[in-house]
Short mmCIF file of C-alpha atoms in Angstrom, two decimals:
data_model
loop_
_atom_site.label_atom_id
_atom_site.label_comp_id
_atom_site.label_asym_id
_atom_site.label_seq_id
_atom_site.Cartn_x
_atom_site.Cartn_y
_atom_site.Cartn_z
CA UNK A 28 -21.91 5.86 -11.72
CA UNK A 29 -20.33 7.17 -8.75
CA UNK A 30 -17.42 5.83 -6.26
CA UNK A 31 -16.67 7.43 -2.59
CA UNK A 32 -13.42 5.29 -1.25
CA UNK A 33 -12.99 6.39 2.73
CA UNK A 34 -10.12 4.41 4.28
CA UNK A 35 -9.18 4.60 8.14
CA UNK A 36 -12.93 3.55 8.90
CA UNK A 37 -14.12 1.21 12.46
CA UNK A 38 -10.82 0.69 13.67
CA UNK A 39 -8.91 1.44 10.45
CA UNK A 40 -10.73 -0.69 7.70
CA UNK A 41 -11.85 0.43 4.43
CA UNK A 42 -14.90 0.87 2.49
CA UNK A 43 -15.68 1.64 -1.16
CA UNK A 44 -19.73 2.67 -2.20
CA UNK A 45 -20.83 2.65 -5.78
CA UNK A 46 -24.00 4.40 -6.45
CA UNK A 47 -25.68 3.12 -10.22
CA UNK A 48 -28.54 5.56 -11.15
CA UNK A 49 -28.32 4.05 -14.67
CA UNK A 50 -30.77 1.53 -15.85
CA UNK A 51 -28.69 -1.03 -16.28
CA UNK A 52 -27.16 -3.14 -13.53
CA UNK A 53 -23.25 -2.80 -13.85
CA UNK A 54 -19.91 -5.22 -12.76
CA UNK A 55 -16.52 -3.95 -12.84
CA UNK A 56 -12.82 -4.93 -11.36
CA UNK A 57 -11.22 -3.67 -8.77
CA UNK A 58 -7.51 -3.85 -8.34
CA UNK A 59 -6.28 -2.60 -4.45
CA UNK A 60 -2.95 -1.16 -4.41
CA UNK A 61 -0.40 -2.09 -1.81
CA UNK A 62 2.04 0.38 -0.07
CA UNK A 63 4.93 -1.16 -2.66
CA UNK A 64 2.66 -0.54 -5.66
CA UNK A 65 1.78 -4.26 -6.12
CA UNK A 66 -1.84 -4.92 -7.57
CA UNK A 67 -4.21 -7.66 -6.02
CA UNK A 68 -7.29 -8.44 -7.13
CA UNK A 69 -10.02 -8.67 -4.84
CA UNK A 70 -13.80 -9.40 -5.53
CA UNK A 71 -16.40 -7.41 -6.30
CA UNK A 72 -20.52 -7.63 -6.14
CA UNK A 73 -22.59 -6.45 -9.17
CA UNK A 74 -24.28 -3.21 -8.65
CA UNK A 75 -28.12 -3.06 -9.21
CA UNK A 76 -29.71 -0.57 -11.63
CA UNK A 77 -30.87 2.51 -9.43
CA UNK A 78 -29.22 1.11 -6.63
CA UNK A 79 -26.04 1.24 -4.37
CA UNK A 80 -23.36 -1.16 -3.44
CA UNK A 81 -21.05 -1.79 -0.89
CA UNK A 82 -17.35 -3.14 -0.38
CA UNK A 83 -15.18 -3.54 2.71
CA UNK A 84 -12.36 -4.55 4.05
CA UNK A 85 -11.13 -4.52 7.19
CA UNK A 86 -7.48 -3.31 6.55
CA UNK A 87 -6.16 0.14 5.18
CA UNK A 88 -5.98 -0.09 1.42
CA UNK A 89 -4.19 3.39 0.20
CA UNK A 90 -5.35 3.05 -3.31
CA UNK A 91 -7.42 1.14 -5.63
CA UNK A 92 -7.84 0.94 -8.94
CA UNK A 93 -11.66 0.20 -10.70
CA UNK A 94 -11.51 -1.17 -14.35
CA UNK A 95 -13.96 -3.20 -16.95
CA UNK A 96 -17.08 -1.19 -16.03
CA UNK A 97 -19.73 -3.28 -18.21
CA UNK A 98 -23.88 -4.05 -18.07
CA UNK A 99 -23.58 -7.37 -15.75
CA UNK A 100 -24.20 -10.52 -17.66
CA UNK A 101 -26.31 -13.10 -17.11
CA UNK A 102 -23.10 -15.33 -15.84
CA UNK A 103 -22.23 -12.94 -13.33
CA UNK A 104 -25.77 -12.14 -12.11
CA UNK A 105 -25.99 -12.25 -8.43
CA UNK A 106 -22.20 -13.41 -7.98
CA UNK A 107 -19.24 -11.80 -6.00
CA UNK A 108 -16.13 -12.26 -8.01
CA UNK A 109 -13.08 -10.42 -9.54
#
């Protein structure tokens, strides 16, 4: 499982891609880090075995922090959520 995080992208958004070569279709959390160091959760899209994902956002997020990497479950099949 890989992550590339660019920020300052079209106009100064942000964009996180998650490559799975596993073969197992995978969910995690992702926590985006403010400028003060506060955590907010934001949503996140299940990531297809052998397949890649993408998240963006359209303001500059200087950190973020991925957690609960897990097979996706049936429940979250398909669904964008935290």
């Amino acid at each position: 499982l890989t992550f590339d995080f660019q920020e300052g992208l079209l106009g100064g958004g942000t964009m996180l891609t998650t490559t799975n070569p596993l073969k197992y279709s995978l969910k995690y959390h992702i926590n985006m880090v403010d400028p003060k160091g506060r955590l907010h959760q934001t949503s996140t899209c299940p990531v297809m075995a052998g397949l890649s994902a993408f998240e963006t956002w359209p303001y500059s997020i200087p950190e973020i922090r991925i957690t609960d990497v897990h097979v996706l479950t049936e429940k979250e099949e398909g669904i964008c959520i935290y």
